Tab-separated table of C-alpha atoms in Angstrom:
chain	number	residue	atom	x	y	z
W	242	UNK	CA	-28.828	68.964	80.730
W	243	UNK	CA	-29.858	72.558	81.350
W	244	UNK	CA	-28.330	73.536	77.709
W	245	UNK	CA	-30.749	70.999	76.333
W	246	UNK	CA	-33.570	72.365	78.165
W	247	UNK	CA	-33.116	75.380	76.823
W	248	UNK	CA	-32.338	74.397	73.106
W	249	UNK	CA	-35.973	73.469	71.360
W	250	UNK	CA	-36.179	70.057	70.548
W	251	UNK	CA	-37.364	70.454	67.189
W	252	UNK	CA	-33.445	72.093	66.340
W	253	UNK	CA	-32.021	68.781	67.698
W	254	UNK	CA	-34.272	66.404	65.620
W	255	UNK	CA	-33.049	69.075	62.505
W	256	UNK	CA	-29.576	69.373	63.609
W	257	UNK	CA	-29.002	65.433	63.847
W	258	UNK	CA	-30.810	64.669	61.067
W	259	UNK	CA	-28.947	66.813	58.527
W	260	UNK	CA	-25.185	66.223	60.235
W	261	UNK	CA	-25.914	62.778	62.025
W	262	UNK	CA	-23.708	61.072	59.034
W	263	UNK	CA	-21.205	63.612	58.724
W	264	UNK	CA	-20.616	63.767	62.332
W	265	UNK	CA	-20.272	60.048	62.779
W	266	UNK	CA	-17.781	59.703	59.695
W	267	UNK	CA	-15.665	62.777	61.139
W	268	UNK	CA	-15.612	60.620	64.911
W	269	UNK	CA	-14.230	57.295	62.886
W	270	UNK	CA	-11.458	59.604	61.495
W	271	UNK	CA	-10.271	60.908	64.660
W	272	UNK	CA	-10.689	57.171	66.093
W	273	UNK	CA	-9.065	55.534	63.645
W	274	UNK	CA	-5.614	58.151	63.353
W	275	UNK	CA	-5.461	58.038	66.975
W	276	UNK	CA	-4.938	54.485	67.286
W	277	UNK	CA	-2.785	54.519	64.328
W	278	UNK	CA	-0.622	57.343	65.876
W	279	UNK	CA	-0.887	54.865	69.593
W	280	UNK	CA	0.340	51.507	67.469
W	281	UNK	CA	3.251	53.414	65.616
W	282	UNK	CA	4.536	55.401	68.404
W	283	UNK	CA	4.471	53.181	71.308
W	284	UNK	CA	4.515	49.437	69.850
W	285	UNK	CA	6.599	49.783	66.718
W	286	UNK	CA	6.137	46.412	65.168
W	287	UNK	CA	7.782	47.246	61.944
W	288	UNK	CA	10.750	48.973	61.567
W	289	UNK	CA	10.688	52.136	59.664
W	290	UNK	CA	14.730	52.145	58.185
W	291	UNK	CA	14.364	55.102	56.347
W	292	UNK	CA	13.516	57.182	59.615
W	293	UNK	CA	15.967	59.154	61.700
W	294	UNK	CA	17.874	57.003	63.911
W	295	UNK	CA	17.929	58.099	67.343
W	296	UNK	CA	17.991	56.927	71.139
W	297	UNK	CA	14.507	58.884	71.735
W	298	UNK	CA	12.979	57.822	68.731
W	299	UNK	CA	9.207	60.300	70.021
W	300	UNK	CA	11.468	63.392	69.981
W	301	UNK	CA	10.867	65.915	66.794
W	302	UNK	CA	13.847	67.576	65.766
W	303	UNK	CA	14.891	70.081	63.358
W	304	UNK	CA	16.774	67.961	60.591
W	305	UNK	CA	18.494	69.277	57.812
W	306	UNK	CA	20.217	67.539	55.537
W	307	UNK	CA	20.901	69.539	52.873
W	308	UNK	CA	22.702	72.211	55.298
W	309	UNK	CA	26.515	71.814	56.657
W	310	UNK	CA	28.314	74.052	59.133
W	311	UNK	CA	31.934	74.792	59.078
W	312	UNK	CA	33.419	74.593	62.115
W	313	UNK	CA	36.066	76.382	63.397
W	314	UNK	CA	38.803	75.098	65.867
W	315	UNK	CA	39.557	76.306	69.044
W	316	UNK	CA	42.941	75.330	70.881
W	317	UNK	CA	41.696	73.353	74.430
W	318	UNK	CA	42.770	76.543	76.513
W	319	UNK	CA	41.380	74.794	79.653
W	320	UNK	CA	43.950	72.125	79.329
W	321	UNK	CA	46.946	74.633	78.730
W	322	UNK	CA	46.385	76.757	81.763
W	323	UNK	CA	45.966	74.017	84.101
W	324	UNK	CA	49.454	72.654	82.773
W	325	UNK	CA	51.407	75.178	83.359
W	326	UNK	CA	50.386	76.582	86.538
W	327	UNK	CA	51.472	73.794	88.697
W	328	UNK	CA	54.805	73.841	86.738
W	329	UNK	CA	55.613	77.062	88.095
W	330	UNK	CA	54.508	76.331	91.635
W	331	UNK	CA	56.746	73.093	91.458
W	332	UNK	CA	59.785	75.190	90.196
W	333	UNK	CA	59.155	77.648	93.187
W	334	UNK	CA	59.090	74.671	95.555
W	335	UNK	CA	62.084	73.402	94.426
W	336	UNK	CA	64.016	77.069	94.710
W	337	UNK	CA	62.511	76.964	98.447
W	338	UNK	CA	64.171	73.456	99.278
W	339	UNK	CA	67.448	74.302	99.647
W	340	UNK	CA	66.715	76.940	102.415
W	341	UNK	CA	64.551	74.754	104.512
W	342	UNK	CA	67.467	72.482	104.357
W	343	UNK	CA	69.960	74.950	105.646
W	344	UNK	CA	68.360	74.664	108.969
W	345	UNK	CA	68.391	71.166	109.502
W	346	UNK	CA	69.787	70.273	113.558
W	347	UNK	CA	73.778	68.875	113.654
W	348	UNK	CA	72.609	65.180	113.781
W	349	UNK	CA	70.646	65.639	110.399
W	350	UNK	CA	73.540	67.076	109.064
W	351	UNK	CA	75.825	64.371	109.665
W	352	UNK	CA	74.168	62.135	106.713
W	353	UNK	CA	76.275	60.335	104.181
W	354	UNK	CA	77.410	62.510	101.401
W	355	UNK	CA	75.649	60.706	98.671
W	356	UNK	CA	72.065	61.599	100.508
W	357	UNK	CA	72.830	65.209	100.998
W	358	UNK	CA	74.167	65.544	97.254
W	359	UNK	CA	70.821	63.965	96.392
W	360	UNK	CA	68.715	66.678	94.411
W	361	UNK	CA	65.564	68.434	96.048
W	362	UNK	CA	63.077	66.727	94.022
W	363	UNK	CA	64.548	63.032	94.659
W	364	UNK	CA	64.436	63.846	98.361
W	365	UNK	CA	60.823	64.876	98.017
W	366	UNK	CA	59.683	61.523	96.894
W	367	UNK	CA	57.745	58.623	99.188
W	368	UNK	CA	59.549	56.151	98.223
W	369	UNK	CA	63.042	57.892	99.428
W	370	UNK	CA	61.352	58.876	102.606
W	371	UNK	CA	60.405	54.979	103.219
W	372	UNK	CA	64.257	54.197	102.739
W	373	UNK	CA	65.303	56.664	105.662
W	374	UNK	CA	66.822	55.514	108.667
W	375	UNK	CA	65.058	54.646	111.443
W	376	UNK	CA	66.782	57.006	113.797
W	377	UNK	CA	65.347	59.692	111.639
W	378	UNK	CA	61.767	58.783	110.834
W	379	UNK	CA	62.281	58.559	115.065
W	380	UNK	CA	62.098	62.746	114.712
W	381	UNK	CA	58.254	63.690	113.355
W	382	UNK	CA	59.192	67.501	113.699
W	383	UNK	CA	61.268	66.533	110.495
W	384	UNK	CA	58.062	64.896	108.565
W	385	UNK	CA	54.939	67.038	109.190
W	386	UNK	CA	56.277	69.216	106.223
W	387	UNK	CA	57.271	66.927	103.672
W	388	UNK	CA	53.569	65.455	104.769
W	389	UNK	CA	51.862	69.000	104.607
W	390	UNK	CA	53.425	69.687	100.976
W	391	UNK	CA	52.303	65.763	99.648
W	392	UNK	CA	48.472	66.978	100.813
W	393	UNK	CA	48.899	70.486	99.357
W	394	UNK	CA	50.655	68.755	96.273
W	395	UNK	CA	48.158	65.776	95.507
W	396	UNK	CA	45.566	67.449	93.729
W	397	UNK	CA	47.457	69.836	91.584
W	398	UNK	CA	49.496	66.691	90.571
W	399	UNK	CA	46.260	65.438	89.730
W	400	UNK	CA	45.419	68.284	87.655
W	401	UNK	CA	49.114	68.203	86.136
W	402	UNK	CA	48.463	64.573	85.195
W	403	UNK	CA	45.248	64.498	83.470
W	404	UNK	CA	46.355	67.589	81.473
W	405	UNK	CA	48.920	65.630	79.956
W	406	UNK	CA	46.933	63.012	79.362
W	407	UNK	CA	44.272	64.840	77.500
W	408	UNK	CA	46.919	66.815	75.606
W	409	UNK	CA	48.485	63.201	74.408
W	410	UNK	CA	44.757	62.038	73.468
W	411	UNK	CA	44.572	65.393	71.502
W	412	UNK	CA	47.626	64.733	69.673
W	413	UNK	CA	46.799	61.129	68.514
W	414	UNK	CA	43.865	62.200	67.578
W	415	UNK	CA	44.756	64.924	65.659
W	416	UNK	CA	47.592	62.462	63.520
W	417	UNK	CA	44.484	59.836	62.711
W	418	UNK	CA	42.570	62.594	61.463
W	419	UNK	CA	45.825	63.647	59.245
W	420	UNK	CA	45.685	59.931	58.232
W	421	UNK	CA	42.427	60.329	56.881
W	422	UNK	CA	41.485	63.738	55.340
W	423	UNK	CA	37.962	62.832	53.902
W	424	UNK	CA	36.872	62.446	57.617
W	425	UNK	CA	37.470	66.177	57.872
W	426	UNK	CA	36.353	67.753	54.735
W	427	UNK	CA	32.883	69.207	55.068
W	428	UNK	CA	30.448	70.626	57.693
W	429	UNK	CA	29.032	69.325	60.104
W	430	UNK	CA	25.319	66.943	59.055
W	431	UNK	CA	21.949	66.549	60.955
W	432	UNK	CA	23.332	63.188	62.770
W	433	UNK	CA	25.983	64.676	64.316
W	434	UNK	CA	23.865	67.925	65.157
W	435	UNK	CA	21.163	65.739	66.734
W	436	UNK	CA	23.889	64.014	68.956
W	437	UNK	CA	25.616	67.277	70.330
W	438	UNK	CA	23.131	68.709	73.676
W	439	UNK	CA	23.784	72.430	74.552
W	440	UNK	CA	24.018	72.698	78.509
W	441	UNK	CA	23.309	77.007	78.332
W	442	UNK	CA	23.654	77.184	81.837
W	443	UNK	CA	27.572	76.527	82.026
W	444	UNK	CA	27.974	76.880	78.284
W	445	UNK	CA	28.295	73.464	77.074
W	446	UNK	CA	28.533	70.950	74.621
W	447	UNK	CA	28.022	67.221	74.682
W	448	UNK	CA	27.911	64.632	72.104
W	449	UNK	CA	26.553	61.763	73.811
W	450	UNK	CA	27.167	58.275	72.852
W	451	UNK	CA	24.974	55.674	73.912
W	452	UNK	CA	26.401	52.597	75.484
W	453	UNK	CA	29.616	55.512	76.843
W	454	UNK	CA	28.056	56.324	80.166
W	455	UNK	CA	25.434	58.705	78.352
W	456	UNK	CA	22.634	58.321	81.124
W	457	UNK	CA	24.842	59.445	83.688
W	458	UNK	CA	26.147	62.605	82.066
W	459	UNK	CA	22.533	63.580	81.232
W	460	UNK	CA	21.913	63.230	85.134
W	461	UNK	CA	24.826	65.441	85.273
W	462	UNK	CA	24.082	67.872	83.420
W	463	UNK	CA	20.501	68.063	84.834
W	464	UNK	CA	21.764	68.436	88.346
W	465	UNK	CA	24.346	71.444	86.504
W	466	UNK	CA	21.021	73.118	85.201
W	467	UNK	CA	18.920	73.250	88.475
W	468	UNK	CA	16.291	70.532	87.663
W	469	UNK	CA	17.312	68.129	90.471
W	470	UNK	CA	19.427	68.262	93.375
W	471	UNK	CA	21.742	64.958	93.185
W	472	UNK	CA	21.975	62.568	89.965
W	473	UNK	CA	20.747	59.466	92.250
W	474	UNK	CA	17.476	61.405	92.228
W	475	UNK	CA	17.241	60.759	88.356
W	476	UNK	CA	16.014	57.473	86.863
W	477	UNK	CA	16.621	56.776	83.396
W	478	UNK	CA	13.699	57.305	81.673
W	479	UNK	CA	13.756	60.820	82.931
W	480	UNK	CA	17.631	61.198	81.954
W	481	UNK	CA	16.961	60.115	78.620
W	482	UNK	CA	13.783	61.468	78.053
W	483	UNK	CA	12.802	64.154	80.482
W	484	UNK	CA	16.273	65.626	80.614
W	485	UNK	CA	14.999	69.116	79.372
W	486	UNK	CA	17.755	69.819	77.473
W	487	UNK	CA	18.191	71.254	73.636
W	488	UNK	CA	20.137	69.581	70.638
W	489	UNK	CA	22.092	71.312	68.254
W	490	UNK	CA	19.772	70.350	65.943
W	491	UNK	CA	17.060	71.775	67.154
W	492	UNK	CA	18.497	75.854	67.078
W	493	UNK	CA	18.960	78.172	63.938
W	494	UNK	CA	22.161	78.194	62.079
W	495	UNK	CA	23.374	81.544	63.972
W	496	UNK	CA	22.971	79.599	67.144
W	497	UNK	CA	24.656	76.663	66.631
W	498	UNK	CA	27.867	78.570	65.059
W	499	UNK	CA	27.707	80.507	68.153
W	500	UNK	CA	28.002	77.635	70.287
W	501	UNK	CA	30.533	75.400	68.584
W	502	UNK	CA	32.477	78.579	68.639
W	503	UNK	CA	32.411	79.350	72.205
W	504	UNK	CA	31.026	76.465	74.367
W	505	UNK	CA	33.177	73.860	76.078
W	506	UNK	CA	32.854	70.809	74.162
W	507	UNK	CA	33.388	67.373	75.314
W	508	UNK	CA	32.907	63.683	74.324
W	509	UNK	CA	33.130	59.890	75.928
W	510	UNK	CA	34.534	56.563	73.889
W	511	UNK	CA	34.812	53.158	74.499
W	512	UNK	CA	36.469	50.482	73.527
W	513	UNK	CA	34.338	48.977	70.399
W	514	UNK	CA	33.923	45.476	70.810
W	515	UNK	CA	33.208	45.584	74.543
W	516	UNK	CA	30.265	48.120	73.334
W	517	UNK	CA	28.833	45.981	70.746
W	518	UNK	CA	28.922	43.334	73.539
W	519	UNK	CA	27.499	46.385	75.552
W	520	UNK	CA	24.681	46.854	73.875
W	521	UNK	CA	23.772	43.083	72.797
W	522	UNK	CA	23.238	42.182	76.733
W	523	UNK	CA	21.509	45.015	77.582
W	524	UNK	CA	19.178	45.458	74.523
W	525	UNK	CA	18.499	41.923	73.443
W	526	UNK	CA	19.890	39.019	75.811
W	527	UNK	CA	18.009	40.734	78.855
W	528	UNK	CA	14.627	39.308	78.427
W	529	UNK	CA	12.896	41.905	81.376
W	530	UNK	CA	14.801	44.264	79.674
W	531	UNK	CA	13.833	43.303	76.316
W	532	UNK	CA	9.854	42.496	76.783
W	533	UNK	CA	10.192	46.217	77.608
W	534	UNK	CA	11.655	47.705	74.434
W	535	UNK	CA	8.809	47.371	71.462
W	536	UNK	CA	11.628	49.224	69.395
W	537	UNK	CA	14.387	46.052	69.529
W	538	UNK	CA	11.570	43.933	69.789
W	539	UNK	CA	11.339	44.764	65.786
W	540	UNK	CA	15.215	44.508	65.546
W	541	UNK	CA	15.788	41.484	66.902
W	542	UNK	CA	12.588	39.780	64.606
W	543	UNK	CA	13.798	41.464	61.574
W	544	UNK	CA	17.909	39.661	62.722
W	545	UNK	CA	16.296	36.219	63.462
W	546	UNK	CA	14.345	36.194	60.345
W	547	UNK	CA	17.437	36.657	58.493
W	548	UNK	CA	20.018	34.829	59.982
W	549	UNK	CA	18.342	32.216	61.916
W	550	UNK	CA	17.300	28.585	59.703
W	551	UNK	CA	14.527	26.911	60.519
W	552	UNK	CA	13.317	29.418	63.015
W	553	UNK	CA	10.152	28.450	64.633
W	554	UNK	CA	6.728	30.610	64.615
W	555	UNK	CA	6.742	31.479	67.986
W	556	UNK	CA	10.820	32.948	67.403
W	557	UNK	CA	10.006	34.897	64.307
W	558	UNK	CA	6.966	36.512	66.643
W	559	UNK	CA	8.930	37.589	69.553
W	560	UNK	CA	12.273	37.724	68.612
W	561	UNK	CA	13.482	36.408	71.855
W	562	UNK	CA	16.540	34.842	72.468
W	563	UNK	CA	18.902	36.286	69.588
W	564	UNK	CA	22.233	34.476	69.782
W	565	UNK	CA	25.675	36.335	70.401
W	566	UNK	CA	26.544	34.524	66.493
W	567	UNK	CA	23.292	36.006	64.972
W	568	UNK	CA	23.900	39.649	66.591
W	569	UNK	CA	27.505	39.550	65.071
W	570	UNK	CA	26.252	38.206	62.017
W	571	UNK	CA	23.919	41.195	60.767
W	572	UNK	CA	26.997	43.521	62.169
W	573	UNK	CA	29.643	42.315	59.993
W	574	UNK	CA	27.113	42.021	56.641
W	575	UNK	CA	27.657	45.434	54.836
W	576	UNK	CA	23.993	45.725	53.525
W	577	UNK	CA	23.617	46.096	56.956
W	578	UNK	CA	25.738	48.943	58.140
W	579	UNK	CA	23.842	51.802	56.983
W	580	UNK	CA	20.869	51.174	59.488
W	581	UNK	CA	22.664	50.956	62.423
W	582	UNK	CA	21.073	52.058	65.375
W	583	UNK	CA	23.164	54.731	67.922
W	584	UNK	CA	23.620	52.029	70.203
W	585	UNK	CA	26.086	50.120	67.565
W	586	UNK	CA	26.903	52.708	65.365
W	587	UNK	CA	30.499	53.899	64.781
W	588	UNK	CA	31.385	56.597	67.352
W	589	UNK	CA	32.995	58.679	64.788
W	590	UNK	CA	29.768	59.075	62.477
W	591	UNK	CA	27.720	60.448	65.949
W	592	UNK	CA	30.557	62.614	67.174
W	593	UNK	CA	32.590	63.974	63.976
W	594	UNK	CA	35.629	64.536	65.935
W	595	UNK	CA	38.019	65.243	62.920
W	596	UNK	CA	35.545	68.191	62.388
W	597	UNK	CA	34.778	69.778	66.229
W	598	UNK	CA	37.361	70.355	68.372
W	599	UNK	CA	36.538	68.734	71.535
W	600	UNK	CA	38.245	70.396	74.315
W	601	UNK	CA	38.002	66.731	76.518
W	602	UNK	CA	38.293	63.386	75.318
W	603	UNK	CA	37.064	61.383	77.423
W	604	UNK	CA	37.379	57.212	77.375
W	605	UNK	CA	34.807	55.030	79.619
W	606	UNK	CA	37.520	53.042	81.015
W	607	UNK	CA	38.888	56.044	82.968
W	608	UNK	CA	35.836	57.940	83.110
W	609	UNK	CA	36.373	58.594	87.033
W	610	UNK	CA	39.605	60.828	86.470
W	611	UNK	CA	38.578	61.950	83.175
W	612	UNK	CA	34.892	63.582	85.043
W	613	UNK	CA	36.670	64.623	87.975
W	614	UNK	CA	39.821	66.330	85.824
W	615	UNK	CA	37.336	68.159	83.498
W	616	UNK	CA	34.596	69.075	86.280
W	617	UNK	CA	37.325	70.621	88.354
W	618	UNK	CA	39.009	72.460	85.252
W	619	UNK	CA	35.602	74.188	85.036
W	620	UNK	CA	35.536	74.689	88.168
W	621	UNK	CA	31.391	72.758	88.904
W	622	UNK	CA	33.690	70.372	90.849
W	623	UNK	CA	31.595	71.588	94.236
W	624	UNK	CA	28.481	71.282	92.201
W	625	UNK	CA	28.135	68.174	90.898
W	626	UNK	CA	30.108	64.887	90.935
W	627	UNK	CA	29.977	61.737	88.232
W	628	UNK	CA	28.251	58.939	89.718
W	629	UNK	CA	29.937	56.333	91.127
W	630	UNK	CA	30.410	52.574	89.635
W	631	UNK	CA	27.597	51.431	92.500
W	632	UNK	CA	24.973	53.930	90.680
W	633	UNK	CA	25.740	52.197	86.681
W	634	UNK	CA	24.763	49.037	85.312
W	635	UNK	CA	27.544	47.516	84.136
W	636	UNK	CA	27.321	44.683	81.328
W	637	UNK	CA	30.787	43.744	80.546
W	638	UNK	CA	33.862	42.100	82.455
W	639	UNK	CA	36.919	41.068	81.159
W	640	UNK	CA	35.954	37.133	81.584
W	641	UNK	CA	32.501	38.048	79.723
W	642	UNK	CA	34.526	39.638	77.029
W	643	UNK	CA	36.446	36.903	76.989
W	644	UNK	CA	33.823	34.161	77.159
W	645	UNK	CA	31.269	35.534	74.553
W	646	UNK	CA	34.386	36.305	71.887
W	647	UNK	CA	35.521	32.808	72.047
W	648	UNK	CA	32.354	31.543	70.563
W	649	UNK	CA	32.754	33.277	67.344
W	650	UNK	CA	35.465	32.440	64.604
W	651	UNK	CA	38.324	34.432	63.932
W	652	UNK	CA	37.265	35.852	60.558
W	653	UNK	CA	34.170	36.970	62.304
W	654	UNK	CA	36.345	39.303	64.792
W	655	UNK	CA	38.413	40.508	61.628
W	656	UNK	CA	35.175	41.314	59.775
W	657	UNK	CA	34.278	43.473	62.925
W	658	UNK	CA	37.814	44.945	63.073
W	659	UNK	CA	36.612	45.855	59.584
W	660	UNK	CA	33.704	47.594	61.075
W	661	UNK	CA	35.354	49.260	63.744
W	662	UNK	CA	38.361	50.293	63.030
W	663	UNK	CA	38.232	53.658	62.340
W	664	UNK	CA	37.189	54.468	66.296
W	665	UNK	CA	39.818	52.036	67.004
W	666	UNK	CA	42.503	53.916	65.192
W	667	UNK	CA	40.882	57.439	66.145
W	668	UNK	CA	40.606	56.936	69.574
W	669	UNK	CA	43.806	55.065	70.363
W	670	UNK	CA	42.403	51.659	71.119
W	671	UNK	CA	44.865	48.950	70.693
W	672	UNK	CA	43.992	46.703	67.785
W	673	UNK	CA	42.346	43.194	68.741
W	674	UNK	CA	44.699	40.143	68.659
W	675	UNK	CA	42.436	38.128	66.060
C-alpha cells in the first residue's frame, strides 16, 4: 500500500490501460499450463506408450538412445578370495587334528579300531559326535573344543558356502548367455542405464528390479550413504522416490565407463510367474492400493476395455476389479509386449546380464543368505543389515500360486512360458510343469 502511495495515480490508470489485456492473456497462459502440467503429472488418465517406462515415472533422466557402451568384464574377485581362504584354514585344521589326538587320556584310547581309523574330518562332524557313547559325552573336558571350533567354524562355512553358490549361478549363467549370442552383442541402451543406481559412497552398482525386493535395497543403500540411520526408518515413497541416489543414466559417458569398470555390481531375480502374480495383487487386485495409483488406474482401463465384453460404464471408468484371466490375457498377446511396464517386464531387458558382469546374483527366494553373504564379503556387514521378512509385504504363497494358476488354461501358462522364458533359462529357474 505504501508503493501505491507513492506511485501517481495517473501512471496506474496509463499503465493498466495500455497492458490491462496483455497482462490478463499472459495470467490465462500460466493458468492454463499449470493445470495442464498438475492433470498430466499427478492424475495420468491416458497413457502416454511412447514415453519412457519407468517405476518413478516424475523423474527426468538423461536418455540416450542412439549411444551404447561397451562393457568390459571383470572376474567376481570378491567371490574368489572368500573361497579360498577358508580352504586353507580347513587344511590347517585338519594337519592340527592328529596332534590334539595324541593326547587323548588311556580310557579314550581304548576305542574300537574302526573309530580311531576314522579320518579327522569324519570325526569333526555333529552327526558322529551324536553317535558317541554315552560314557564319553559323560567327559565335557573332551567337547568344549570340538564346540569352540563349530562356533569359530560356522560363519566361514557360511562364507565358503555362498561362494560356491554364487560361483555355480555365475557359471549357468554364463552357458545361457553362450546359448544365445545376440543377447550379448552390443552396448549397453538407455533402459538398462536408467535401471543401474550408483551407490558412490561404497562404490556400487545396482540394477533394481521392481517386484525383486527393490524397496528394501534402496532403504539399504540409503542407510549405506548416511541419509538415515536404520531401513525401518524409511517408508516407501521415500525409498522409491526420495532415495537421493544417481542412475547411470543420468552421468556422462566417462563416468559411467568408470563405474561399470570398477564398482561392485549386483542384481536380484525372481522366479517369473510368481512376479507377474507379484505385481497383479499388488498393483491392480488391491483396491486401497489401487484407488492410490492414477498411473495403473490408466492400465487397468486401457486392459478392461480390451479384453473385457460387455463391460459396463462404470468398469471402463475405473478400471476396478481386473480379473487374474484379463491380466494374463494382455501379457501373453504380442502387440502387447513392447509396452510393458518394469513391474512385468522381462528381467533380462532391465538388467542386461549377458552384457555386465555382475559380481552377485542374487535370487528373491534366498535373498536372506544371498544379502548377508554379499554384505559381509564387502565387509558393511556391521553397517547395515537386509530387512527382515516382518518389514516386506509379501503377495505370494505357494497355495496362492497355486490357486490363481489353476484358473487359467494350460495354453495360457505355455503362452507365458513363451514370454518368460528367457529369465527362466538365464537365471536357472526350473521350467513350469504346463
Amino acid at each position: 500500500m505504501a508503493l501505491l502511495n507513492v506511485i501517481p495515480r495517473r501512471w496506474l490508470y496509463r499503465f493498466c490501460k495500455a497492458w490491462f489485456i496483455q497482462i490478463f492473456l499472459l495470467s490465462c497462459i500460466i493458468y492454463l499450463t499449470l493445470s495442464w502440467v498438475v492433470q498430466t503429472e499427478f492424475e495420468a488418465p491416458e497413457i502416454n506408450f511412447n514415453a519412457p517406462k519407468s517405476l518413478r515415472k516424475h523423474e527426468d533422466f538423461i536418455w540416450e538412445d542412439s549411444n551404447h557402451l561397451i562393457v568390459p568384464h571383470k572376474p567376481p574377485t570378491a567371490i574368489n578370495s572368500s573361497n579360498e581362504k577358508p580352504k586353507e584354514e580347513t587344511q590347517n585344521k585338519h594337519q592340527e587334528q592328529p596332534a590334539g589326538k595324541q593326547e587323548l587320556p588311556a580310557d579314550k584310547q581304548e576305542q574300537p579300531a574302526d573309530k580311531r581309523e576314522q579320518p579327522a574330518d569324519e570325526r569333526e562332524q555333529p552327526a558322529n559326535k551324536r553317535e558317541q557313547p554315552a560314557e564319553h559325552r559323560e567327559q565335557p573336558a573332551q567337547e568344549i573344543p570340538k564346540e569352540e571350533s563349530a562356533d569359530v567354524d560356522g560363519p566361514k562355512d557360511f562364507m565358503t558356502q555362498q561362494a560356491a553358490v554364487q560361483l555355480e549361478r555365475h557359471a549357468h549363467l554364463k552357458e545361457a548367455c553362450a546359448r544365445h549370442p545376440e543377447l550379448s552383442q552390443g552396448g549397453l541402451n538407455s533402459f538398462t542405464l536408467r535401471h543401474l543406481y550408483a551407490h558412490e559412497k561404497h562404490k556400487i552398482l545396482y540394477c533394481f528390479v521392481p517386484k525383486v525386493g527393490c524397496s528394501n535395497w534402496k532403504r539399504v543403500l540409503m542407510v549405506l550413504d548416511g541419509k538415515k540411520q536404520s531401513t525401518k526408518q524409511i517408508t516407501s515413497d521415500e525409498a522409491h522416490f526420495k532415495n537421493g541416489m544417481k542412475r547411470l543414466s543420468g552421468l556422462s559417458k566417462a563416468e559411467q565407463q568408470h563405474r561399470l569398470k570398477t564398482y561392485t555390481k549386483f542384481m536380484y531375480t525372481r522366479q517369473p510367474f510368481l512376479r507377474i502374480l507379484s505385481a497383479y495383487r499388488n498393483k491392480f487386485a488391491d483396491i486401497k492400493v489401487y484407488r492410490n495409483e492414477p498411473y495403473f488406474q490408466g492400465i487397468a482401463k486401457r486392459i478392461m476395455k480390451r479384453y473385457r465384453q460387455d463391460a459396463t460404464a462404470r468398469e471402463l471408468k475405473t478400471g476396478e476389479n481386473m480379473t487374474w484371466y484379463e491380466w494374463t490375457s494382455y501379457l501373453t498377446n504380442p502387440t502387447e509386449k513392447a509396452n510393458f511396464d518394469d513391474h512385468w517386464q522381462e528381467i533380462y531387458k532391465m538388467c542386461s546380464p549377458c552384457k555386465v558382469n555382475y559380481d552377485y546374483l542374487g535370487r528373491l527366494e534366498t535373498i536372506g543368505d544371498d544379502a548377508k553373504y554379499m554384505l559381509t564379503a564387502l565387509n558393511l556387514q556391521d553397517k547395515v543389515s537386509y530387512p527382515a521378512k516382518a518389514n516386506s509385504h509379501p503377495t505370494n504363497s505357494s497355495k496362492t500360486y497355486e490357486t490363481f494358476f489353476n484358473q487359467i488354461t494350460k495354453a495360457t501358462i505355455g503362452k507365458l512360458w513363451e514370454v518368460y522364458k528367457l529369465d527362466f533359462e538365464l537365471f536357472g529357474y526350473p521350467k513350469p510343469d504346463f
